Each structure stands twice: as structure tokens, then as C-alpha cells.
PDB file of C-alpha atoms and ligand atoms in Angstrom:
ATOM      1  CA  UNK X   5       0.290  -0.084  -0.199  1.00 79.00           C
ATOM      2  CA  UNK X   6       1.376   3.604  -0.488  1.00 85.00           C
ATOM      3  CA  UNK X   7       2.959   5.612   2.510  1.00 91.00           C
ATOM      4  CA  UNK X   8       2.570   2.410   4.283  1.00 91.00           C
ATOM      5  CA  UNK X   9       5.824   2.775   6.500  1.00 92.00           C
ATOM      6  CA  UNK X  10       5.752   6.308   6.576  1.00 93.00           C
ATOM      7  CA  UNK X  11       2.008   6.390   8.067  1.00 93.00           C
ATOM      8  CA  UNK X  12       3.055   3.896  10.490  1.00 94.00           C
ATOM      9  CA  UNK X  13       6.665   5.824  11.743  1.00 93.00           C
ATOM     10  CA  UNK X  14       4.834   8.940  11.513  1.00 93.00           C
ATOM     11  CA  UNK X  15       1.462   7.647  13.625  1.00 92.00           C
ATOM     12  CA  UNK X  16       3.827   5.736  16.004  1.00 93.00           C
ATOM     13  CA  UNK X  17       5.567   9.216  16.551  1.00 92.00           C
ATOM     14  CA  UNK X  18       2.258  10.789  17.311  1.00 90.00           C
ATOM     15  CA  UNK X  19       1.678   8.379  19.497  1.00 91.00           C
ATOM     16  CA  UNK X  20       4.605   8.608  21.144  1.00 91.00           C
ATOM     17  CA  UNK X  21       4.307  12.062  22.046  1.00 88.00           C
ATOM     18  CA  UNK X  22       0.317  12.130  22.789  1.00 87.00           C
ATOM     19  CA  UNK X  23       0.663   9.313  25.537  1.00 88.00           C
ATOM     20  CA  UNK X  24       2.972  12.055  27.486  1.00 85.00           C
ATOM     21  CA  UNK X  25       1.557  14.073  30.067  1.00 79.00           C
ATOM     22  CA  UNK X  26       3.473  17.364  29.227  1.00 81.00           C
ATOM     23  CA  UNK X  27       5.518  17.692  26.131  1.00 84.00           C
ATOM     24  CA  UNK X  28       9.155  19.226  26.775  1.00 87.00           C
ATOM     25  CA  UNK X  29      11.170  20.870  24.326  1.00 88.00           C
ATOM     26  CA  UNK X  30      13.439  17.472  24.703  1.00 91.00           C
ATOM     27  CA  UNK X  31      10.506  15.567  23.345  1.00 90.00           C
ATOM     28  CA  UNK X  32       9.347  18.141  20.629  1.00 90.00           C
ATOM     29  CA  UNK X  33      13.282  17.643  19.216  1.00 92.00           C
ATOM     30  CA  UNK X  34      12.858  14.117  19.352  1.00 94.00           C
ATOM     31  CA  UNK X  35       9.121  14.000  17.571  1.00 93.00           C
ATOM     32  CA  UNK X  36      11.048  16.185  15.056  1.00 94.00           C
ATOM     33  CA  UNK X  37      13.935  14.326  14.544  1.00 96.00           C
ATOM     34  CA  UNK X  38      11.550  10.650  14.242  1.00 95.00           C
ATOM     35  CA  UNK X  39       8.996  12.963  11.361  1.00 95.00           C
ATOM     36  CA  UNK X  40      12.951  13.579   9.542  1.00 95.00           C
ATOM     37  CA  UNK X  41      13.758  10.487   9.537  1.00 95.00           C
ATOM     38  CA  UNK X  42      10.591   9.039   8.718  1.00 94.00           C
ATOM     39  CA  UNK X  43      10.487  11.505   5.848  1.00 95.00           C
ATOM     40  CA  UNK X  44      14.175  10.543   4.660  1.00 94.00           C
ATOM     41  CA  UNK X  45      12.968   6.771   4.665  1.00 93.00           C
ATOM     42  CA  UNK X  46       9.957   7.597   2.436  1.00 93.00           C
ATOM     43  CA  UNK X  47      12.402   9.038  -0.068  1.00 93.00           C
ATOM     44  CA  UNK X  48      11.832  12.682   0.415  1.00 94.00           C
ATOM     45  CA  UNK X  49      13.929  15.086  -1.233  1.00 93.00           C
ATOM     46  CA  UNK X  50      16.441  16.298   1.700  1.00 93.00           C
ATOM     47  CA  UNK X  51      16.086  19.647   1.335  1.00 94.00           C
ATOM     48  CA  UNK X  52      12.237  19.097   0.949  1.00 95.00           C
ATOM     49  CA  UNK X  53      12.670  17.150   4.488  1.00 96.00           C
ATOM     50  CA  UNK X  54      14.653  20.181   6.191  1.00 97.00           C
ATOM     51  CA  UNK X  55      12.522  22.986   4.882  1.00 96.00           C
ATOM     52  CA  UNK X  56       9.099  20.973   6.324  1.00 96.00           C
ATOM     53  CA  UNK X  57      10.955  19.772   9.785  1.00 96.00           C
ATOM     54  CA  UNK X  58      12.157  23.510  10.356  1.00 96.00           C
ATOM     55  CA  UNK X  59       8.966  24.903   9.946  1.00 95.00           C
ATOM     56  CA  UNK X  60       7.221  22.783  11.717  1.00 94.00           C
ATOM     57  CA  UNK X  61       9.525  23.441  14.506  1.00 92.00           C
ATOM     58  CA  UNK X  62       8.871  27.258  14.192  1.00 91.00           C
ATOM     59  CA  UNK X  63       5.313  26.583  14.232  1.00 90.00           C
ATOM     60  CA  UNK X  64       5.440  24.195  17.758  1.00 88.00           C
ATOM     61  CA  UNK X  65       7.792  26.521  19.328  1.00 84.00           C
ATOM     62  CA  UNK X  66       6.311  30.006  18.344  1.00 69.00           C
ATOM     63  CA  UNK X  67       3.022  29.246  19.486  1.00 61.00           C
ATOM     64  CA  UNK X  68       3.853  28.341  22.355  1.00 72.00           C
ATOM     65  CA  UNK X  69       2.226  25.259  21.726  1.00 77.00           C
ATOM     66  CA  UNK X  70       3.867  23.400  24.544  1.00 74.00           C
ATOM     67  CA  UNK X  71       2.715  25.208  27.605  1.00 76.00           C
ATOM     68  CA  UNK X  72      -1.194  24.909  25.763  1.00 77.00           C
ATOM     69  CA  UNK X  73      -3.628  22.628  25.785  1.00 75.00           C
ATOM     70  CA  UNK X  74      -3.329  18.753  24.229  1.00 83.00           C
ATOM     71  CA  UNK X  75       0.353  20.137  22.992  1.00 85.00           C
ATOM     72  CA  UNK X  76       0.715  16.901  20.722  1.00 85.00           C
ATOM     73  CA  UNK X  77      -2.583  17.188  19.306  1.00 86.00           C
ATOM     74  CA  UNK X  78      -1.623  20.438  18.238  1.00 88.00           C
ATOM     75  CA  UNK X  79       1.660  19.600  16.753  1.00 89.00           C
ATOM     76  CA  UNK X  80      -0.525  16.846  14.915  1.00 90.00           C
ATOM     77  CA  UNK X  81      -2.328  19.700  13.426  1.00 92.00           C
ATOM     78  CA  UNK X  82       1.221  21.840  12.329  1.00 93.00           C
ATOM     79  CA  UNK X  83       2.151  18.628  10.788  1.00 94.00           C
ATOM     80  CA  UNK X  84      -0.902  18.481   8.674  1.00 95.00           C
ATOM     81  CA  UNK X  85      -1.029  21.918   7.348  1.00 96.00           C
ATOM     82  CA  UNK X  86       2.406  21.665   6.847  1.00 96.00           C
ATOM     83  CA  UNK X  87       2.347  18.507   4.876  1.00 95.00           C
ATOM     84  CA  UNK X  88      -0.466  20.141   3.049  1.00 97.00           C
ATOM     85  CA  UNK X  89       1.087  23.318   1.803  1.00 96.00           C
ATOM     86  CA  UNK X  90       4.484  20.813   0.835  1.00 96.00           C
ATOM     87  CA  UNK X  91       1.987  19.450  -1.601  1.00 96.00           C
ATOM     88  CA  UNK X  92       0.326  22.534  -3.423  1.00 96.00           C
ATOM     89  CA  UNK X  93      -2.455  23.774  -0.744  1.00 93.00           C
ATOM     90  CA  UNK X  94      -5.440  23.321  -3.171  1.00 95.00           C
ATOM     91  CA  UNK X  95      -6.505  21.657  -5.788  1.00 97.00           C
ATOM     92  CA  UNK X  96      -5.524  22.824  -9.275  1.00 97.00           C
ATOM     93  CA  UNK X  97      -7.866  22.723 -11.698  1.00 96.00           C
ATOM     94  CA  UNK X  98      -6.536  21.946 -15.623  1.00 97.00           C
ATOM     95  CA  UNK X  99      -6.123  24.937 -17.894  1.00 98.00           C
ATOM     96  CA  UNK X 100      -8.723  25.585 -20.307  1.00 96.00           C
ATOM     97  CA  UNK X 101      -9.024  27.633 -23.663  1.00 97.00           C
ATOM     98  CA  UNK X 102     -10.394  30.509 -24.157  1.00 96.00           C
ATOM     99  CA  UNK X 103     -11.539  28.847 -27.816  1.00 95.00           C
ATOM    100  CA  UNK X 104     -11.681  25.564 -28.598  1.00 95.00           C
ATOM    101  CA  UNK X 105      -9.707  23.277 -29.008  1.00 98.00           C
ATOM    102  CA  UNK X 106      -8.302  23.206 -25.637  1.00 98.00           C
ATOM    103  CA  UNK X 107      -4.679  21.539 -26.311  1.00 98.00           C
ATOM    104  CA  UNK X 108      -3.304  18.958 -23.787  1.00 98.00           C
ATOM    105  CA  UNK X 109       0.209  18.095 -24.201  1.00 98.00           C
ATOM    106  CA  UNK X 110       1.485  14.603 -22.517  1.00 98.00           C
ATOM    107  CA  UNK X 111       4.868  14.374 -21.722  1.00 98.00           C
ATOM    108  CA  UNK X 112       6.583  11.774 -19.728  1.00 97.00           C
ATOM    109  CA  UNK X 113       9.350   8.688 -19.709  1.00 96.00           C
ATOM    110  CA  UNK X 114       8.365   5.724 -21.416  1.00 94.00           C
ATOM    111  CA  UNK X 115       6.361   2.890 -19.155  1.00 95.00           C
ATOM    112  CA  UNK X 116       5.262   6.448 -16.722  1.00 96.00           C
ATOM    113  CA  UNK X 117       2.009   6.275 -17.880  1.00 97.00           C
ATOM    114  CA  UNK X 118       1.544   8.802 -20.789  1.00 97.00           C
ATOM    115  CA  UNK X 119      -1.042   6.757 -22.707  1.00 97.00           C
ATOM    116  CA  UNK X 120      -2.696   5.393 -19.921  1.00 98.00           C
ATOM    117  CA  UNK X 121      -3.254   8.479 -18.344  1.00 98.00           C
ATOM    118  CA  UNK X 122      -4.205  10.394 -21.860  1.00 98.00           C
ATOM    119  CA  UNK X 123      -7.247   7.745 -21.890  1.00 98.00           C
ATOM    120  CA  UNK X 124      -7.899   8.442 -18.138  1.00 98.00           C
ATOM    121  CA  UNK X 125      -8.180  12.152 -19.129  1.00 98.00           C
ATOM    122  CA  UNK X 126     -10.407  11.771 -22.012  1.00 98.00           C
ATOM    123  CA  UNK X 127     -12.698   9.538 -20.174  1.00 98.00           C
ATOM    124  CA  UNK X 128     -13.131  11.963 -17.696  1.00 98.00           C
ATOM    125  CA  UNK X 129     -13.220  15.139 -19.802  1.00 98.00           C
ATOM    126  CA  UNK X 130     -15.644  13.490 -21.988  1.00 97.00           C
ATOM    127  CA  UNK X 131     -18.085  12.100 -18.300  1.00 96.00           C
ATOM    128  CA  UNK X 132     -17.600  15.507 -16.636  1.00 93.00           C
ATOM    129  CA  UNK X 133     -17.589  17.704 -19.445  1.00 90.00           C
ATOM    130  CA  UNK X 134     -19.595  15.483 -22.338  1.00 95.00           C
ATOM    131  CA  UNK X 135     -16.606  16.667 -24.410  1.00 97.00           C
ATOM    132  CA  UNK X 136     -15.602  15.759 -27.884  1.00 98.00           C
ATOM    133  CA  UNK X 137     -11.785  14.722 -27.250  1.00 98.00           C
ATOM    134  CA  UNK X 138      -9.184  13.585 -30.365  1.00 98.00           C
ATOM    135  CA  UNK X 139      -6.348  12.351 -29.548  1.00 98.00           C
ATOM    136  CA  UNK X 140      -3.344  13.129 -31.673  1.00 98.00           C
ATOM    137  CA  UNK X 141      -0.554  10.103 -31.885  1.00 98.00           C
ATOM    138  CA  UNK X 142       2.864  11.823 -32.052  1.00 97.00           C
ATOM    139  CA  UNK X 143       4.913   9.025 -30.931  1.00 96.00           C
ATOM    140  CA  UNK X 144       6.360   7.612 -34.210  1.00 94.00           C
ATOM    141  CA  UNK X 145       9.206   5.616 -32.708  1.00 92.00           C
ATOM    142  CA  UNK X 146       6.923   2.778 -31.476  1.00 87.00           C
ATOM    143  CA  UNK X 147       4.679   1.269 -33.803  1.00 85.00           C
ATOM    144  CA  UNK X 148       3.252  -0.329 -30.730  1.00 93.00           C
ATOM    145  CA  UNK X 149       2.768   3.535 -28.992  1.00 94.00           C
ATOM    146  CA  UNK X 150       0.214   4.065 -31.828  1.00 96.00           C
ATOM    147  CA  UNK X 151      -1.512   0.622 -31.053  1.00 96.00           C
ATOM    148  CA  UNK X 152      -1.706   1.057 -27.689  1.00 97.00           C
ATOM    149  CA  UNK X 153      -2.947   4.312 -27.880  1.00 98.00           C
ATOM    150  CA  UNK X 154      -5.686   2.658 -30.519  1.00 98.00           C
ATOM    151  CA  UNK X 155      -7.173   0.451 -28.286  1.00 98.00           C
ATOM    152  CA  UNK X 156      -7.082   3.067 -25.330  1.00 98.00           C
ATOM    153  CA  UNK X 157      -9.434   5.255 -27.567  1.00 98.00           C
ATOM    154  CA  UNK X 158     -11.059   2.190 -29.242  1.00 98.00           C
ATOM    155  CA  UNK X 159     -12.164   1.474 -25.232  1.00 98.00           C
ATOM    156  CA  UNK X 160     -13.875   5.010 -24.886  1.00 98.00           C
ATOM    157  CA  UNK X 161     -14.790   5.775 -27.761  1.00 98.00           C
ATOM    158  CA  UNK X 162     -12.507   8.669 -28.674  1.00 98.00           C
ATOM    159  CA  UNK X 163     -11.030   9.127 -32.525  1.00 98.00           C
ATOM    160  CA  UNK X 164      -7.761   9.480 -33.027  1.00 98.00           C
ATOM    161  CA  UNK X 165      -5.568  10.789 -35.474  1.00 98.00           C
ATOM    162  CA  UNK X 166      -2.198   9.225 -36.558  1.00 97.00           C
ATOM    163  CA  UNK X 167      -0.387   9.460 -39.414  1.00 97.00           C
ATOM    164  CA  UNK X 168       1.674   6.132 -38.974  1.00 94.00           C
ATOM    165  CA  UNK X 169       5.744   6.049 -37.970  1.00 94.00           C
ATOM    166  CA  UNK X 170       7.160   7.407 -41.512  1.00 95.00           C
ATOM    167  CA  UNK X 171       5.535  11.463 -40.765  1.00 96.00           C
ATOM    168  CA  UNK X 172       7.697  14.087 -38.451  1.00 96.00           C
ATOM    169  CA  UNK X 173       5.905  14.389 -35.338  1.00 97.00           C
ATOM    170  CA  UNK X 174       5.357  18.086 -35.648  1.00 98.00           C
ATOM    171  CA  UNK X 175       3.701  17.586 -38.926  1.00 98.00           C
ATOM    172  CA  UNK X 176       1.668  14.737 -37.566  1.00 98.00           C
ATOM    173  CA  UNK X 177       0.489  17.287 -34.830  1.00 98.00           C
ATOM    174  CA  UNK X 178      -0.136  20.327 -37.217  1.00 98.00           C
ATOM    175  CA  UNK X 179      -2.513  18.390 -39.039  1.00 98.00           C
ATOM    176  CA  UNK X 180      -4.050  16.968 -36.148  1.00 98.00           C
ATOM    177  CA  UNK X 181      -4.868  20.064 -34.629  1.00 98.00           C
ATOM    178  CA  UNK X 182      -6.135  21.024 -37.963  1.00 98.00           C
ATOM    179  CA  UNK X 183      -8.742  17.778 -38.113  1.00 98.00           C
ATOM    180  CA  UNK X 184      -9.621  19.136 -34.708  1.00 98.00           C
ATOM    181  CA  UNK X 185     -10.531  22.407 -35.499  1.00 97.00           C
ATOM    182  CA  UNK X 186     -12.610  21.373 -38.719  1.00 98.00           C
ATOM    183  CA  UNK X 187     -14.555  18.266 -36.477  1.00 97.00           C
ATOM    184  CA  UNK X 188     -14.634  21.230 -34.003  1.00 98.00           C
ATOM    185  CA  UNK X 189     -13.060  18.844 -31.063  1.00 98.00           C
ATOM    186  CA  UNK X 190     -13.043  20.905 -27.850  1.00 97.00           C
ATOM    187  CA  UNK X 191     -10.344  19.068 -26.276  1.00 98.00           C
ATOM    188  CA  UNK X 192      -7.080  17.646 -28.137  1.00 98.00           C
ATOM    189  CA  UNK X 193      -4.970  15.506 -26.448  1.00 98.00           C
ATOM    190  CA  UNK X 194      -1.475  14.481 -27.792  1.00 98.00           C
ATOM    191  CA  UNK X 195       0.126  11.770 -27.060  1.00 98.00           C
ATOM    192  CA  UNK X 196       4.107  12.208 -27.525  1.00 97.00           C
ATOM    193  CA  UNK X 197       7.309   9.721 -27.433  1.00 95.00           C
ATOM    194  CA  UNK X 198       8.709   8.691 -24.358  1.00 92.00           C
ATOM    195  CA  UNK X 199      12.114   7.335 -23.899  1.00 89.00           C
ATOM    196  CA  UNK X 200      13.594   5.271 -21.091  1.00 88.00           C
ATOM    197  CA  UNK X 201      15.721   8.478 -20.020  1.00 88.00           C
ATOM    198  CA  UNK X 202      15.718  11.870 -20.998  1.00 87.00           C
ATOM    199  CA  UNK X 203      17.496  13.004 -24.087  1.00 91.00           C
ATOM    200  CA  UNK X 204      18.749  15.859 -26.000  1.00 93.00           C
ATOM    201  CA  UNK X 205      16.968  14.991 -29.228  1.00 93.00           C
ATOM    202  CA  UNK X 206      13.869  14.059 -27.308  1.00 94.00           C
ATOM    203  CA  UNK X 207      13.472  17.254 -25.467  1.00 96.00           C
ATOM    204  CA  UNK X 208      13.902  18.979 -29.119  1.00 97.00           C
ATOM    205  CA  UNK X 209      11.748  17.213 -30.536  1.00 96.00           C
ATOM    206  CA  UNK X 210       9.293  18.194 -27.469  1.00 97.00           C
ATOM    207  CA  UNK X 211      10.203  21.564 -27.552  1.00 98.00           C
ATOM    208  CA  UNK X 212       8.983  22.081 -31.110  1.00 98.00           C
ATOM    209  CA  UNK X 213       5.684  20.141 -30.933  1.00 98.00           C
ATOM    210  CA  UNK X 214       5.671  22.654 -28.205  1.00 98.00           C
ATOM    211  CA  UNK X 215       6.182  26.089 -30.302  1.00 98.00           C
ATOM    212  CA  UNK X 216       3.805  24.575 -32.892  1.00 98.00           C
ATOM    213  CA  UNK X 217       0.883  23.760 -30.677  1.00 98.00           C
ATOM    214  CA  UNK X 218       1.092  26.064 -28.113  1.00 98.00           C
ATOM    215  CA  UNK X 219      -0.740  24.120 -25.920  1.00 98.00           C
ATOM    216  CA  UNK X 220      -2.832  25.786 -23.087  1.00 98.00           C
ATOM    217  CA  UNK X 221      -1.604  21.939 -20.863  1.00 98.00           C
ATOM    218  CA  UNK X 222       1.320  20.301 -20.349  1.00 98.00           C
ATOM    219  CA  UNK X 223       0.936  17.585 -18.438  1.00 98.00           C
ATOM    220  CA  UNK X 224       4.128  15.445 -17.095  1.00 98.00           C
ATOM    221  CA  UNK X 225       3.462  11.894 -16.045  1.00 98.00           C
ATOM    222  CA  UNK X 226       5.520  10.864 -13.488  1.00 96.00           C
ATOM    223  CA  UNK X 227       5.585   7.123 -11.926  1.00 96.00           C
ATOM    224  CA  UNK X 228       5.324   7.677  -8.227  1.00 94.00           C
ATOM    225  CA  UNK X 229       6.981   4.513  -8.192  1.00 93.00           C
ATOM    226  CA  UNK X 230      10.150   5.756  -8.774  1.00 91.00           C
ATOM    227  CA  UNK X 231      10.616   8.322  -5.798  1.00 88.00           C
ATOM    228  CA  UNK X 232      14.054  10.839  -6.233  1.00 89.00           C
ATOM    229  CA  UNK X 233      14.144   9.789  -9.678  1.00 90.00           C
ATOM    230  CA  UNK X 234      10.688  10.724 -10.455  1.00 92.00           C
ATOM    231  CA  UNK X 235      11.643  14.269  -8.882  1.00 93.00           C
ATOM    232  CA  UNK X 236      14.668  14.579 -10.865  1.00 93.00           C
ATOM    233  CA  UNK X 237      13.057  13.315 -14.360  1.00 93.00           C
ATOM    234  CA  UNK X 238      10.335  16.299 -13.184  1.00 95.00           C
ATOM    235  CA  UNK X 239      12.930  18.366 -12.697  1.00 95.00           C
ATOM    236  CA  UNK X 240      14.571  17.730 -16.235  1.00 95.00           C
ATOM    237  CA  UNK X 241      11.363  18.143 -18.410  1.00 97.00           C
ATOM    238  CA  UNK X 242      10.274  21.205 -16.385  1.00 97.00           C
ATOM    239  CA  UNK X 243      13.576  22.709 -17.373  1.00 96.00           C
ATOM    240  CA  UNK X 244      13.326  22.673 -21.223  1.00 96.00           C
ATOM    241  CA  UNK X 245       9.479  22.423 -21.215  1.00 97.00           C
ATOM    242  CA  UNK X 246       8.168  24.151 -18.599  1.00 98.00           C
ATOM    243  CA  UNK X 247       5.561  21.897 -17.703  1.00 98.00           C
ATOM    244  CA  UNK X 248       1.847  23.544 -16.300  1.00 98.00           C
ATOM    245  CA  UNK X 249       0.964  20.192 -14.020  1.00 98.00           C
ATOM    246  CA  UNK X 250       2.003  16.993 -13.017  1.00 97.00           C
ATOM    247  CA  UNK X 251       0.134  13.878 -13.041  1.00 98.00           C
ATOM    248  CA  UNK X 252       1.557  11.094 -10.635  1.00 97.00           C
ATOM    249  CA  UNK X 253       0.578   7.398 -11.717  1.00 97.00           C
ATOM    250  CA  UNK X 254       0.515   4.110  -9.771  1.00 96.00           C
ATOM    251  CA  UNK X 255      -0.278   5.569  -6.320  1.00 95.00           C
ATOM    252  CA  UNK X 256      -2.093   2.448  -6.450  1.00 94.00           C
ATOM    253  CA  UNK X 257       1.015   0.826  -5.867  1.00 92.00           C
ATOM    254  CA  UNK X 258       3.541   0.693  -2.807  1.00 89.00           C
ATOM    255  CA  UNK X 259       5.256   3.832  -3.504  1.00 90.00           C
ATOM    256  CA  UNK X 260       7.193   5.312  -0.228  1.00 90.00           C
ATOM    257  CA  UNK X 261       5.613   8.700  -1.368  1.00 88.00           C
ATOM    258  CA  UNK X 262       9.120  10.509  -1.658  1.00 90.00           C
ATOM    259  CA  UNK X 263       7.890  12.006  -5.053  1.00 91.00           C
ATOM    260  CA  UNK X 264       4.461  12.616  -4.032  1.00 90.00           C
ATOM    261  CA  UNK X 265       5.691  14.943  -1.861  1.00 92.00           C
ATOM    262  CA  UNK X 266       8.769  16.297  -3.157  1.00 94.00           C
ATOM    263  CA  UNK X 267       7.790  17.169  -6.807  1.00 95.00           C
ATOM    264  CA  UNK X 268       6.031  20.591  -5.756  1.00 95.00           C
ATOM    265  CA  UNK X 269       8.148  21.939  -3.437  1.00 94.00           C
ATOM    266  CA  UNK X 270      11.666  21.082  -5.903  1.00 93.00           C
ATOM    267  CA  UNK X 271       9.325  22.064  -9.190  1.00 94.00           C
ATOM    268  CA  UNK X 272       6.775  24.622  -8.105  1.00 96.00           C
ATOM    269  CA  UNK X 273       4.653  22.664 -10.125  1.00 97.00           C
ATOM    270  CA  UNK X 274       0.869  21.502  -8.943  1.00 97.00           C
ATOM    271  CA  UNK X 275       0.378  17.970  -9.223  1.00 97.00           C
ATOM    272  CA  UNK X 276      -3.133  18.188 -10.733  1.00 98.00           C
ATOM    273  CA  UNK X 277      -4.143  14.107 -11.194  1.00 98.00           C
ATOM    274  CA  UNK X 278      -2.979  11.127  -9.693  1.00 97.00           C
ATOM    275  CA  UNK X 279      -3.324   7.868 -11.273  1.00 97.00           C
ATOM    276  CA  UNK X 280      -4.999   4.872  -9.152  1.00 96.00           C
ATOM    277  CA  UNK X 281      -4.662   2.104 -11.283  1.00 97.00           C
ATOM    278  CA  UNK X 282      -5.020   0.851 -14.582  1.00 97.00           C
ATOM    279  CA  UNK X 283      -8.824   1.208 -15.639  1.00 98.00           C
ATOM    280  CA  UNK X 284      -9.983   4.114 -17.343  1.00 98.00           C
ATOM    281  CA  UNK X 285     -11.950   5.810 -14.092  1.00 98.00           C
ATOM    282  CA  UNK X 286      -8.910   5.057 -12.133  1.00 98.00           C
ATOM    283  CA  UNK X 287      -8.006   9.085 -12.415  1.00 98.00           C
ATOM    284  CA  UNK X 288      -8.212  11.623  -9.647  1.00 97.00           C
ATOM    285  CA  UNK X 289      -8.194  15.389  -8.749  1.00 97.00           C
ATOM    286  CA  UNK X 290      -5.425  15.742  -6.721  1.00 97.00           C
ATOM    287  CA  UNK X 291      -6.353  17.321  -3.630  1.00 97.00           C
ATOM    288  CA  UNK X 292      -3.187  18.387  -1.139  1.00 97.00           C
ATOM    289  CA  UNK X 293      -5.284  18.411   2.126  1.00 96.00           C
ATOM    290  CA  UNK X 294      -7.049  14.631   1.322  1.00 95.00           C
ATOM    291  CA  UNK X 295      -3.237  13.316   0.960  1.00 94.00           C
ATOM    292  CA  UNK X 296      -2.104  14.589   3.841  1.00 94.00           C
ATOM    293  CA  UNK X 297      -4.818  12.842   6.154  1.00 93.00           C
ATOM    294  CA  UNK X 298      -3.927   9.844   4.225  1.00 92.00           C
ATOM    295  CA  UNK X 299      -0.053  10.105   4.213  1.00 92.00           C
ATOM    296  CA  UNK X 300      -0.767  10.270   8.538  1.00 90.00           C
ATOM    297  CA  UNK X 301      -3.521   7.977   8.663  1.00 85.00           C
TER     298      UNK X 301
HETATM  299  P1  GDP P  28       3.980   5.198 -21.468  1.00 83.56           P
HETATM  300  O1  GDP P  28       4.836   4.523 -21.884  1.00 83.56           O
HETATM  301  O2  GDP P  28       3.898   6.164 -20.503  1.00 83.56           O
HETATM  302  O3  GDP P  28       2.689   5.910 -22.639  1.00 83.56           O
HETATM  303  O4  GDP P  28       3.127   4.448 -20.182  1.00 83.56           O
HETATM  304  P2  GDP P  28       1.790   3.388 -20.276  1.00 83.56           P
HETATM  305  O5  GDP P  28       0.676   4.091 -20.755  1.00 83.56           O
HETATM  306  O6  GDP P  28       2.340   2.222 -21.650  1.00 83.56           O
HETATM  307  O7  GDP P  28       2.164   2.507 -19.035  1.00 83.56           O
HETATM  308  C1  GDP P  28       2.841   2.027 -18.964  1.00 83.56           C
HETATM  309  C2  GDP P  28       2.107   0.980 -17.984  1.00 83.56           C
HETATM  310  O8  GDP P  28       1.727   1.424 -16.587  1.00 83.56           O
HETATM  311  C3  GDP P  28       0.847  -0.272 -18.346  1.00 83.56           C
HETATM  312  O9  GDP P  28       0.635  -1.235 -18.011  1.00 83.56           O
HETATM  313  C4  GDP P  28      -0.515   0.660 -17.465  1.00 83.56           C
HETATM  314  O10 GDP P  28      -1.161  -0.044 -17.690  1.00 83.56           O
HETATM  315  C5  GDP P  28       0.346   0.730 -16.350  1.00 83.56           C
HETATM  316  N1  GDP P  28      -0.449   2.422 -15.813  1.00 83.56           N
HETATM  317  C6  GDP P  28      -0.459   3.101 -15.803  1.00 83.56           C
HETATM  318  N2  GDP P  28      -0.921   4.030 -14.646  1.00 83.56           N
HETATM  319  C7  GDP P  28      -0.976   3.352 -13.705  1.00 83.56           C
HETATM  320  C8  GDP P  28      -2.247   3.683 -12.195  1.00 83.56           C
HETATM  321  O11 GDP P  28      -1.875   4.384 -12.320  1.00 83.56           O
HETATM  322  N3  GDP P  28      -1.320   2.508 -11.689  1.00 83.56           N
HETATM  323  C9  GDP P  28      -0.898   1.333 -12.477  1.00 83.56           C
HETATM  324  N4  GDP P  28      -1.363   0.534 -11.188  1.00 83.56           N
HETATM  325  N5  GDP P  28      -0.544   1.005 -13.066  1.00 83.56           N
HETATM  326  C10 GDP P  28      -0.527   1.724 -14.108  1.00 83.56           C
END
């Protein structure tokens, strides 16, 4: 289960605090040490952990929490609030174009869940907004990628614009956007190529697609299971493409939680959705407060 180890350790630290009749400075120091270790163990970025612990400690000391009623309970609340803030405070909605179509570009490493997430997003838009999305198949490096997108699209009854694998992806996107305009599609979702690692050539291609398509939303799809690598990947993509949002996938797996807690702080970009399974309905809006409660258990 996601966050299992972290939740257990944080709960233990809080429980220990609750059992004290009176919370001393030394108890607080000990709790902070336990929180710090729990976060590091969960693969949260080192700098993020340092800042987080510092903020909690300042609030807990500054507000004279220790002298007040239920100090343990107040510290739990401070941890909860700071955890929420760390992950972005509030849910951030998908950007929308003033005139149709809204163009969404999906980017990410191979296997992160780009194509699946593109499908989930289209499914969501269809159900919630009665939208008529169009996919553009811009991954020309793996023939299987187009087949996979087609399968996903068929399962949710969404059309795919594709030109096989012998056409320049920028050209495919140009023609796909023209087709979307002609058909009055209100959303265009561009599925781009991924690689196993960030490389210059891929980044240049994505930058060229961005330049042409002027997307309203560049959604970076990252695999939550990859921890600090997910954070480094996010930074790499963001440096080159200035992404507008992040989708964290595979949160139904047993991720330790580092990516969920570090990405916002490190990149400054909001997590907009989380993937919690392989099915089309397994995409949820990311609510930092709910995630904080889930982590604290
Ligand atoms: P892409 O290469 O980035 O397009 O990745 P895919 O969309 O092909 O996804 C790679 C694998 O991850 C597939 O087997 C998906 O079913 C799986 N996957 C994607 N998102 C999730 C998720 O949120 N949870 C789980 N458990 N699996 C996912």
C-alpha cells in the first residue's frame, strides 16, 4: 500500500507524543527527529525534509504550543497543515483555452503511464464535460505506441488522428490540430514519445511540438514508484518545457511517497491528477489536504 511505512512511522511518533502528560522541548526535538527520519526513509528530497522539519519546529515552538492545552494534538495539526502546504495547499484545475480546442500535451518517460493517462483524461472529460476530445498520436518511434493509443481510444470511444510512424511528429501535430478544428473537437490530447531516460533529441522534439501546438496544458506524467528519480525527471522536463502540471501515476502501488511529497516543492509545479490503477476510471483530482490526511492515517 502507498505510504505504508511513512504512515506507520509518523503515527508512532505522534502516538508517543500523545502519551506524554506534558510535552517538553526535548520531547519536541525527539519527535522532529523521528519525523525527519520517516520522511527521509520515504525517499522525500533531502532539502524538502530539512525545510519541512524547520517549519514545523518553528510553528510548534513559536505558538507556545508546548504550554497550551493538548500540545500533542496541536503538533499533529501543524504537521498536517505543513504537509498539505508542501503538496500545494489546494487542488489546481486543468487549464482551459478561451476558444476551443483546449490543447493538452502529454509528456513523460516511457512506461510512466502517458498513454494510459491520456485515455483516463479523455474519459474524464467526456463524462464530466460531455467533451468531444481527439487524440493525436505523435509517438512515431514505437509502432506499438500507436496501437496502444488506438486500443485505449477505442475502449472509450474517442477518435485518434494518426499518420503512422514515417511522418515527422511536428507535422502530425500540425495536421491533427487542423483536423480538430475542422471537426470542432473541444479538446485535443497529444500523446508524445517517451524514452527510458531524458535525452536531448527527445527534448528538442517536444519543444518543437510545444512551439507549434501552443498547448494550454503540458502534463508531465511521472511514475510515483520511482521516488527521487521521478523528482529528477520532473525537473529535467520542466527545465526544457516549462510544464503546467504533473500527473503522478501508480499511487495504487506501494510507493513510499517521496515523489508525491517532493515534486511540488522542487519544481513549483502543481500535481493536478493522480493515477490509482490501470482502468480508465482510475484518475483522481489531486487534493493536497486529502493526501496529507491519507499519509498521516
Ligand atoms: P507510457 O509508456 O508512458 O505511455 O506508459 P503506459 O501508458 O503504456 O503505461 C505503462 C504501464 O503502466 C501500463 O501497464 C499501464 O497499465 C500502467 N499504469 C499506468 N498508470 C497506472 C496507474 O495509475 N496504476 C497502475 N497500477 N498502473 C498504471
